[in-house]
Amino acid sequence: MPAPRTRQHTTPVAAARRRRLRADRARQLADLLRHQVLGGGFPGGVLPHEEVIGADYGESRNTVRQALDLLRAEQLVARQPGVGTVVVCQKYPHALDRLMGLAETLHPHGRVTNEVRTISPVAAPAPVAERLRIPPRGEVLYVERLRRLDGVPLSLDLTYVPMHIGLPLLDADLENNDVFRLIEETAGQPLGTAEITLEAVNADAHSAAVLEAPRGTAVLMLERLTHLADGTPVDLEFIRFRGDRLTMRGLLRRTL
């Protein structure tokens, strides 16, 4: 029998390969190195020599240098004379697959404290009233907090709570407690689910100043509507996270 013919690459496959060769290989390598940097993958916080990285990933030394430049621009690594490239920024993991307050989420990494900048009953704007299922212009408790981990600013939280839940919060210790735990105590039942939207936005002048971030820098914006176990919406939040200090993580399952 004749030997099977070797299938040759078709024109589209060859074109795709050429496009990949034209791609920014430095950015591809930076993505892979970033994962190791944030995951503690380099013992002692020191990255291997450029030649070692190049050999490990099959990249040229120039590509490695460009990738490290990208990470330096993100202020994740820095060059130290006599040492090499070292990790200089630690990001804290924030889970997206569990409904937890920030202090609960970051408990293994330090102490979360809250600076209560504003707390006051207000007439609910129409979108807030609609989502919290209260009468138009109904009263809600508005709370604005700057949240820190061991003194380092992490997020600016703007929270709306229906007044029958929010009234006890006026006398609560909001500086040292998550609002979630206080809501559960007031409502007499646990929280159940939350609808979230996560996107990147440019920090306005006020947010940047409070978070001690450069004006116009990108921050992670989390919009979250939280419900009690019985389905009642009780907490609408707009949270601006410093993206250089937090990384969002979760475990997603596909069900068909």
PDB file of C-alpha atoms in Angstrom:
ATOM      1  CA  MET A   1       0.000   0.000   0.000  1.00  0.00           C
ATOM      2  CA  PRO A   2       1.262   3.495  -0.692  1.00  0.00           C
ATOM      3  CA  ALA A   3       2.485   5.435   2.313  1.00  0.00           C
ATOM      4  CA  PRO A   4      -0.006   7.968   3.666  1.00  0.00           C
ATOM      5  CA  ARG A   5       0.556  11.437   2.305  1.00  0.00           C
ATOM      6  CA  THR A   6       1.779  14.072   4.707  1.00  0.00           C
ATOM      7  CA  ARG A   7      -0.815  16.799   4.945  1.00  0.00           C
ATOM      8  CA  GLN A   8       0.659  20.168   4.073  1.00  0.00           C
ATOM      9  CA  HIS A   9      -0.329  23.345   5.851  1.00  0.00           C
ATOM     10  CA  THR A  10      -3.083  25.138   4.057  1.00  0.00           C
ATOM     11  CA  THR A  11      -2.742  28.769   3.087  1.00  0.00           C
ATOM     12  CA  PRO A  12      -4.942  30.030   6.001  1.00  0.00           C
ATOM     13  CA  VAL A  13      -2.814  28.141   8.547  1.00  0.00           C
ATOM     14  CA  ALA A  14       0.379  29.544   7.082  1.00  0.00           C
ATOM     15  CA  ALA A  15      -1.078  33.049   7.135  1.00  0.00           C
ATOM     16  CA  ALA A  16      -2.125  32.607  10.770  1.00  0.00           C
ATOM     17  CA  ARG A  17       1.405  31.530  11.636  1.00  0.00           C
ATOM     18  CA  ARG A  18       2.803  34.641   9.994  1.00  0.00           C
ATOM     19  CA  ARG A  19       0.390  36.802  11.951  1.00  0.00           C
ATOM     20  CA  ARG A  20       1.552  35.186  15.191  1.00  0.00           C
ATOM     21  CA  LEU A  21       5.173  35.900  14.312  1.00  0.00           C
ATOM     22  CA  ARG A  22       4.231  39.544  13.835  1.00  0.00           C
ATOM     23  CA  ALA A  23       2.459  39.678  17.186  1.00  0.00           C
ATOM     24  CA  ASP A  24       3.913  41.401  20.186  1.00  0.00           C
ATOM     25  CA  ARG A  25       5.840  38.527  21.698  1.00  0.00           C
ATOM     26  CA  ALA A  26       7.042  40.729  24.518  1.00  0.00           C
ATOM     27  CA  ARG A  27       3.446  41.284  25.643  1.00  0.00           C
ATOM     28  CA  GLN A  28       2.776  37.541  25.491  1.00  0.00           C
ATOM     29  CA  LEU A  29       5.807  36.887  27.670  1.00  0.00           C
ATOM     30  CA  ALA A  30       4.864  39.700  30.082  1.00  0.00           C
ATOM     31  CA  ASP A  31       1.462  38.057  30.618  1.00  0.00           C
ATOM     32  CA  LEU A  32       3.114  34.765  31.560  1.00  0.00           C
ATOM     33  CA  LEU A  33       5.665  36.400  33.853  1.00  0.00           C
ATOM     34  CA  ARG A  34       2.996  38.564  35.494  1.00  0.00           C
ATOM     35  CA  HIS A  35       1.153  35.443  36.633  1.00  0.00           C
ATOM     36  CA  GLN A  36       4.295  34.168  38.342  1.00  0.00           C
ATOM     37  CA  VAL A  37       5.093  37.556  39.858  1.00  0.00           C
ATOM     38  CA  LEU A  38       1.630  37.884  41.411  1.00  0.00           C
ATOM     39  CA  GLY A  39       1.522  34.242  42.463  1.00  0.00           C
ATOM     40  CA  GLY A  40       4.843  34.280  44.329  1.00  0.00           C
ATOM     41  CA  GLY A  41       6.465  32.094  41.709  1.00  0.00           C
ATOM     42  CA  PHE A  42       9.957  33.571  42.106  1.00  0.00           C
ATOM     43  CA  PRO A  43      11.786  32.523  45.311  1.00  0.00           C
ATOM     44  CA  GLY A  44      12.930  35.503  47.314  1.00  0.00           C
ATOM     45  CA  GLY A  45      11.151  37.825  44.907  1.00  0.00           C
ATOM     46  CA  VAL A  46      14.053  37.805  42.466  1.00  0.00           C
ATOM     47  CA  LEU A  47      13.440  36.956  38.810  1.00  0.00           C
ATOM     48  CA  PRO A  48      15.896  34.730  36.932  1.00  0.00           C
ATOM     49  CA  HIS A  49      18.525  36.287  34.672  1.00  0.00           C
ATOM     50  CA  GLU A  50      17.290  37.470  31.283  1.00  0.00           C
ATOM     51  CA  GLU A  51      19.146  34.654  29.514  1.00  0.00           C
ATOM     52  CA  VAL A  52      17.476  32.053  31.749  1.00  0.00           C
ATOM     53  CA  ILE A  53      14.020  33.493  31.085  1.00  0.00           C
ATOM     54  CA  GLY A  54      14.749  33.529  27.379  1.00  0.00           C
ATOM     55  CA  ALA A  55      15.814  29.882  27.430  1.00  0.00           C
ATOM     56  CA  ASP A  56      12.782  28.843  29.500  1.00  0.00           C
ATOM     57  CA  TYR A  57      10.316  30.526  27.164  1.00  0.00           C
ATOM     58  CA  GLY A  58      12.158  30.221  23.879  1.00  0.00           C
ATOM     59  CA  GLU A  59      12.465  33.977  23.435  1.00  0.00           C
ATOM     60  CA  SER A  60      15.306  36.275  22.460  1.00  0.00           C
ATOM     61  CA  ARG A  61      17.039  38.423  25.040  1.00  0.00           C
ATOM     62  CA  ASN A  62      15.603  41.572  23.444  1.00  0.00           C
ATOM     63  CA  THR A  63      12.081  40.174  23.784  1.00  0.00           C
ATOM     64  CA  VAL A  64      12.734  39.351  27.442  1.00  0.00           C
ATOM     65  CA  ARG A  65      13.985  42.874  28.083  1.00  0.00           C
ATOM     66  CA  GLN A  66      10.896  44.373  26.443  1.00  0.00           C
ATOM     67  CA  ALA A  67       8.630  42.123  28.535  1.00  0.00           C
ATOM     68  CA  LEU A  68      10.386  43.170  31.739  1.00  0.00           C
ATOM     69  CA  ASP A  69      10.035  46.812  30.673  1.00  0.00           C
ATOM     70  CA  LEU A  70       6.266  46.291  30.497  1.00  0.00           C
ATOM     71  CA  LEU A  71       6.228  44.865  34.019  1.00  0.00           C
ATOM     72  CA  ARG A  72       8.383  47.740  35.262  1.00  0.00           C
ATOM     73  CA  ALA A  73       5.920  50.201  33.730  1.00  0.00           C
ATOM     74  CA  GLU A  74       3.185  48.475  35.773  1.00  0.00           C
ATOM     75  CA  GLN A  75       5.409  48.931  38.852  1.00  0.00           C
ATOM     76  CA  LEU A  76       5.357  45.190  39.517  1.00  0.00           C
ATOM     77  CA  VAL A  77       9.129  44.750  39.246  1.00  0.00           C
ATOM     78  CA  ALA A  78      12.205  46.972  39.423  1.00  0.00           C
ATOM     79  CA  ARG A  79      15.849  46.708  38.531  1.00  0.00           C
ATOM     80  CA  GLN A  80      18.239  46.670  41.502  1.00  0.00           C
ATOM     81  CA  PRO A  81      21.986  47.029  40.852  1.00  0.00           C
ATOM     82  CA  GLY A  82      23.894  43.949  41.917  1.00  0.00           C
ATOM     83  CA  VAL A  83      20.696  41.948  42.414  1.00  0.00           C
ATOM     84  CA  GLY A  84      18.751  41.953  39.165  1.00  0.00           C
ATOM     85  CA  THR A  85      15.034  42.277  38.541  1.00  0.00           C
ATOM     86  CA  VAL A  86      13.012  42.026  41.759  1.00  0.00           C
ATOM     87  CA  VAL A  87       9.322  42.018  42.652  1.00  0.00           C
ATOM     88  CA  VAL A  88       8.371  45.345  44.246  1.00  0.00           C
ATOM     89  CA  CYS A  89       4.562  45.251  44.294  1.00  0.00           C
ATOM     90  CA  GLN A  90       2.264  42.816  46.038  1.00  0.00           C
ATOM     91  CA  LYS A  91      -1.320  42.403  44.887  1.00  0.00           C
ATOM     92  CA  TYR A  92      -3.903  40.907  47.183  1.00  0.00           C
ATOM     93  CA  PRO A  93      -6.388  38.336  45.849  1.00  0.00           C
ATOM     94  CA  HIS A  94     -10.079  39.245  45.954  1.00  0.00           C
ATOM     95  CA  ALA A  95     -12.396  36.292  45.336  1.00  0.00           C
ATOM     96  CA  LEU A  96     -15.231  36.656  42.856  1.00  0.00           C
ATOM     97  CA  ASP A  97     -16.830  33.268  43.489  1.00  0.00           C
ATOM     98  CA  ARG A  98     -17.886  33.877  47.116  1.00  0.00           C
ATOM     99  CA  LEU A  99     -20.010  36.603  48.692  1.00  0.00           C
ATOM    100  CA  MET A 100     -17.722  38.041  51.356  1.00  0.00           C
ATOM    101  CA  GLY A 101     -16.866  41.419  52.797  1.00  0.00           C
ATOM    102  CA  LEU A 102     -13.421  42.895  52.203  1.00  0.00           C
ATOM    103  CA  ALA A 103     -12.220  42.174  55.750  1.00  0.00           C
ATOM    104  CA  GLU A 104     -13.333  38.539  55.411  1.00  0.00           C
ATOM    105  CA  THR A 105     -11.676  38.235  52.005  1.00  0.00           C
ATOM    106  CA  LEU A 106      -8.344  39.760  53.028  1.00  0.00           C
ATOM    107  CA  HIS A 107      -8.169  38.435  56.589  1.00  0.00           C
ATOM    108  CA  PRO A 108      -5.084  36.263  55.843  1.00  0.00           C
ATOM    109  CA  HIS A 109      -3.181  39.299  54.543  1.00  0.00           C
ATOM    110  CA  GLY A 110      -3.701  41.874  57.284  1.00  0.00           C
ATOM    111  CA  ARG A 111      -6.223  44.092  59.038  1.00  0.00           C
ATOM    112  CA  VAL A 112      -8.838  46.002  57.077  1.00  0.00           C
ATOM    113  CA  THR A 113      -9.983  49.317  58.580  1.00  0.00           C
ATOM    114  CA  ASN A 114     -12.588  51.746  57.293  1.00  0.00           C
ATOM    115  CA  GLU A 115     -12.511  55.520  57.296  1.00  0.00           C
ATOM    116  CA  VAL A 116     -16.153  56.591  57.254  1.00  0.00           C
ATOM    117  CA  ARG A 117     -16.108  59.754  55.130  1.00  0.00           C
ATOM    118  CA  THR A 118     -19.876  60.212  54.865  1.00  0.00           C
ATOM    119  CA  ILE A 119     -22.888  58.577  56.518  1.00  0.00           C
ATOM    120  CA  SER A 120     -26.315  60.127  56.159  1.00  0.00           C
ATOM    121  CA  PRO A 121     -29.948  59.383  55.281  1.00  0.00           C
ATOM    122  CA  VAL A 122     -30.714  60.631  51.756  1.00  0.00           C
ATOM    123  CA  ALA A 123     -33.587  60.477  49.295  1.00  0.00           C
ATOM    124  CA  ALA A 124     -32.854  57.568  46.996  1.00  0.00           C
ATOM    125  CA  PRO A 125     -32.084  58.517  43.376  1.00  0.00           C
ATOM    126  CA  ALA A 126     -34.483  56.789  40.980  1.00  0.00           C
ATOM    127  CA  PRO A 127     -32.047  54.023  39.873  1.00  0.00           C
ATOM    128  CA  VAL A 128     -31.214  53.251  43.510  1.00  0.00           C
ATOM    129  CA  ALA A 129     -34.856  53.104  44.575  1.00  0.00           C
ATOM    130  CA  GLU A 130     -35.703  50.846  41.655  1.00  0.00           C
ATOM    131  CA  ARG A 131     -32.935  48.370  42.356  1.00  0.00           C
ATOM    132  CA  LEU A 132     -33.562  48.297  46.109  1.00  0.00           C
ATOM    133  CA  ARG A 133     -37.321  47.970  45.487  1.00  0.00           C
ATOM    134  CA  ILE A 134     -38.334  50.915  47.621  1.00  0.00           C
ATOM    135  CA  PRO A 135     -40.748  53.778  46.763  1.00  0.00           C
ATOM    136  CA  PRO A 136     -39.357  56.545  44.531  1.00  0.00           C
ATOM    137  CA  ARG A 137     -37.412  59.100  46.599  1.00  0.00           C
ATOM    138  CA  GLY A 138     -37.701  56.755  49.560  1.00  0.00           C
ATOM    139  CA  GLU A 139     -35.096  57.204  52.266  1.00  0.00           C
ATOM    140  CA  VAL A 140     -31.875  55.198  52.214  1.00  0.00           C
ATOM    141  CA  LEU A 141     -28.699  55.321  54.237  1.00  0.00           C
ATOM    142  CA  TYR A 142     -25.744  56.484  52.168  1.00  0.00           C
ATOM    143  CA  VAL A 143     -22.276  55.488  53.388  1.00  0.00           C
ATOM    144  CA  GLU A 144     -18.943  56.397  51.832  1.00  0.00           C
ATOM    145  CA  ARG A 145     -15.868  54.608  53.197  1.00  0.00           C
ATOM    146  CA  LEU A 146     -12.181  54.551  52.395  1.00  0.00           C
ATOM    147  CA  ARG A 147     -10.937  51.045  53.080  1.00  0.00           C
ATOM    148  CA  ARG A 148      -7.335  50.267  53.965  1.00  0.00           C
ATOM    149  CA  LEU A 149      -5.314  47.124  54.495  1.00  0.00           C
ATOM    150  CA  ASP A 150      -2.699  47.705  57.202  1.00  0.00           C
ATOM    151  CA  GLY A 151      -2.962  51.413  56.461  1.00  0.00           C
ATOM    152  CA  VAL A 152      -2.630  51.125  52.677  1.00  0.00           C
ATOM    153  CA  PRO A 153      -5.621  52.518  50.682  1.00  0.00           C
ATOM    154  CA  LEU A 154      -7.373  49.770  48.705  1.00  0.00           C
ATOM    155  CA  SER A 155     -10.889  50.871  47.836  1.00  0.00           C
ATOM    156  CA  LEU A 156     -13.448  53.653  47.974  1.00  0.00           C
ATOM    157  CA  ASP A 157     -16.916  52.225  48.694  1.00  0.00           C
ATOM    158  CA  LEU A 158     -20.201  54.068  48.037  1.00  0.00           C
ATOM    159  CA  THR A 159     -23.081  52.163  49.650  1.00  0.00           C
ATOM    160  CA  TYR A 160     -26.869  52.545  49.657  1.00  0.00           C
ATOM    161  CA  VAL A 161     -28.936  50.592  52.210  1.00  0.00           C
ATOM    162  CA  PRO A 162     -32.749  50.738  52.746  1.00  0.00           C
ATOM    163  CA  MET A 163     -33.442  52.784  55.853  1.00  0.00           C
ATOM    164  CA  HIS A 164     -35.120  49.991  57.825  1.00  0.00           C
ATOM    165  CA  ILE A 165     -31.838  48.093  57.541  1.00  0.00           C
ATOM    166  CA  GLY A 166     -29.560  51.113  57.612  1.00  0.00           C
ATOM    167  CA  LEU A 167     -30.876  52.876  60.705  1.00  0.00           C
ATOM    168  CA  PRO A 168     -29.007  50.596  63.178  1.00  0.00           C
ATOM    169  CA  LEU A 169     -25.813  51.168  61.175  1.00  0.00           C
ATOM    170  CA  LEU A 170     -25.756  54.797  62.353  1.00  0.00           C
ATOM    171  CA  ASP A 171     -24.659  53.580  65.796  1.00  0.00           C
ATOM    172  CA  ALA A 172     -22.594  50.599  64.614  1.00  0.00           C
ATOM    173  CA  ASP A 173     -18.806  50.297  64.554  1.00  0.00           C
ATOM    174  CA  LEU A 174     -18.358  50.784  60.820  1.00  0.00           C
ATOM    175  CA  GLU A 175     -14.662  51.512  61.198  1.00  0.00           C
ATOM    176  CA  ASN A 176     -13.820  47.939  62.179  1.00  0.00           C
ATOM    177  CA  ASN A 177     -16.618  45.857  60.661  1.00  0.00           C
ATOM    178  CA  ASP A 178     -17.829  44.840  57.223  1.00  0.00           C
ATOM    179  CA  VAL A 179     -21.272  46.193  56.370  1.00  0.00           C
ATOM    180  CA  PHE A 180     -22.262  42.656  55.327  1.00  0.00           C
ATOM    181  CA  ARG A 181     -21.944  41.300  58.857  1.00  0.00           C
ATOM    182  CA  LEU A 182     -23.850  44.239  60.332  1.00  0.00           C
ATOM    183  CA  ILE A 183     -26.673  43.853  57.794  1.00  0.00           C
ATOM    184  CA  GLU A 184     -27.035  40.174  58.650  1.00  0.00           C
ATOM    185  CA  GLU A 185     -27.284  41.023  62.351  1.00  0.00           C
ATOM    186  CA  THR A 186     -29.929  43.688  61.702  1.00  0.00           C
ATOM    187  CA  ALA A 187     -31.948  41.603  59.235  1.00  0.00           C
ATOM    188  CA  GLY A 188     -31.784  38.437  61.332  1.00  0.00           C
ATOM    189  CA  GLN A 189     -30.928  36.308  58.317  1.00  0.00           C
ATOM    190  CA  PRO A 190     -27.859  35.657  56.155  1.00  0.00           C
ATOM    191  CA  LEU A 191     -27.066  37.248  52.853  1.00  0.00           C
ATOM    192  CA  GLY A 192     -27.850  35.105  49.860  1.00  0.00           C
ATOM    193  CA  THR A 193     -26.727  36.287  46.421  1.00  0.00           C
ATOM    194  CA  ALA A 194     -25.259  39.315  44.690  1.00  0.00           C
ATOM    195  CA  GLU A 195     -25.341  40.637  41.143  1.00  0.00           C
ATOM    196  CA  ILE A 196     -21.995  42.111  40.123  1.00  0.00           C
ATOM    197  CA  THR A 197     -20.546  44.115  37.276  1.00  0.00           C
ATOM    198  CA  LEU A 198     -16.777  44.631  37.060  1.00  0.00           C
ATOM    199  CA  GLU A 199     -15.121  47.066  34.707  1.00  0.00           C
ATOM    200  CA  ALA A 200     -12.151  49.405  34.445  1.00  0.00           C
ATOM    201  CA  VAL A 201     -12.825  53.155  34.717  1.00  0.00           C
ATOM    202  CA  ASN A 202     -10.609  56.215  34.964  1.00  0.00           C
ATOM    203  CA  ALA A 203     -10.411  57.612  38.476  1.00  0.00           C
ATOM    204  CA  ASP A 204     -11.980  61.036  38.862  1.00  0.00           C
ATOM    205  CA  ALA A 205     -10.076  63.710  40.763  1.00  0.00           C
ATOM    206  CA  HIS A 206     -11.895  62.999  44.049  1.00  0.00           C
ATOM    207  CA  SER A 207     -11.438  59.220  43.895  1.00  0.00           C
ATOM    208  CA  ALA A 208      -7.793  59.497  42.876  1.00  0.00           C
ATOM    209  CA  ALA A 209      -7.018  61.862  45.755  1.00  0.00           C
ATOM    210  CA  VAL A 210      -8.755  59.675  48.334  1.00  0.00           C
ATOM    211  CA  LEU A 211      -7.105  56.489  47.047  1.00  0.00           C
ATOM    212  CA  GLU A 212      -3.728  58.269  46.766  1.00  0.00           C
ATOM    213  CA  ALA A 213      -3.558  57.254  43.106  1.00  0.00           C
ATOM    214  CA  PRO A 214      -2.469  59.319  40.100  1.00  0.00           C
ATOM    215  CA  ARG A 215      -5.343  61.321  38.630  1.00  0.00           C
ATOM    216  CA  GLY A 216      -6.882  59.575  35.634  1.00  0.00           C
ATOM    217  CA  THR A 217      -5.368  56.215  36.518  1.00  0.00           C
ATOM    218  CA  ALA A 218      -7.503  53.168  35.788  1.00  0.00           C
ATOM    219  CA  VAL A 219      -9.302  51.620  38.758  1.00  0.00           C
ATOM    220  CA  LEU A 220     -11.431  48.494  39.012  1.00  0.00           C
ATOM    221  CA  MET A 221     -15.080  49.462  39.416  1.00  0.00           C
ATOM    222  CA  LEU A 222     -17.286  46.847  41.068  1.00  0.00           C
ATOM    223  CA  GLU A 223     -21.025  47.464  41.079  1.00  0.00           C
ATOM    224  CA  ARG A 224     -22.769  45.004  43.417  1.00  0.00           C
ATOM    225  CA  LEU A 225     -26.392  44.536  44.394  1.00  0.00           C
ATOM    226  CA  THR A 226     -26.641  42.163  47.359  1.00  0.00           C
ATOM    227  CA  HIS A 227     -29.758  40.266  48.462  1.00  0.00           C
ATOM    228  CA  LEU A 228     -30.745  38.538  51.666  1.00  0.00           C
ATOM    229  CA  ALA A 229     -31.319  34.800  51.604  1.00  0.00           C
ATOM    230  CA  ASP A 230     -35.030  35.439  50.974  1.00  0.00           C
ATOM    231  CA  GLY A 231     -34.213  37.479  47.853  1.00  0.00           C
ATOM    232  CA  THR A 232     -34.740  40.954  49.298  1.00  0.00           C
ATOM    233  CA  PRO A 233     -32.208  43.506  47.945  1.00  0.00           C
ATOM    234  CA  VAL A 234     -30.489  45.243  50.869  1.00  0.00           C
ATOM    235  CA  ASP A 235     -27.179  46.697  49.683  1.00  0.00           C
ATOM    236  CA  LEU A 236     -26.249  48.549  46.488  1.00  0.00           C
ATOM    237  CA  GLU A 237     -22.551  49.377  46.247  1.00  0.00           C
ATOM    238  CA  PHE A 238     -20.214  51.131  43.848  1.00  0.00           C
ATOM    239  CA  ILE A 239     -16.658  50.165  44.792  1.00  0.00           C
ATOM    240  CA  ARG A 240     -13.493  51.585  43.236  1.00  0.00           C
ATOM    241  CA  PHE A 241     -10.489  49.339  43.810  1.00  0.00           C
ATOM    242  CA  ARG A 242      -6.885  50.301  43.173  1.00  0.00           C
ATOM    243  CA  GLY A 243      -6.037  47.891  40.394  1.00  0.00           C
ATOM    244  CA  ASP A 244      -2.353  47.932  41.299  1.00  0.00           C
ATOM    245  CA  ARG A 245      -3.096  46.526  44.747  1.00  0.00           C
ATOM    246  CA  LEU A 246      -5.846  43.971  44.151  1.00  0.00           C
ATOM    247  CA  THR A 247      -6.347  41.164  41.687  1.00  0.00           C
ATOM    248  CA  MET A 248      -9.705  39.515  41.097  1.00  0.00           C
ATOM    249  CA  ARG A 249      -9.817  35.723  41.150  1.00  0.00           C
ATOM    250  CA  GLY A 250     -12.525  33.119  40.890  1.00  0.00           C
ATOM    251  CA  LEU A 251     -13.385  29.565  39.947  1.00  0.00           C
ATOM    252  CA  LEU A 252     -15.951  29.296  37.179  1.00  0.00           C
ATOM    253  CA  ARG A 253     -17.766  26.113  36.238  1.00  0.00           C
ATOM    254  CA  ARG A 254     -19.352  25.454  32.898  1.00  0.00           C
ATOM    255  CA  THR A 255     -22.746  23.788  32.990  1.00  0.00           C
ATOM    256  CA  LEU A 256     -24.616  22.855  29.832  1.00  0.00           C
TER     257      LEU A 256
END
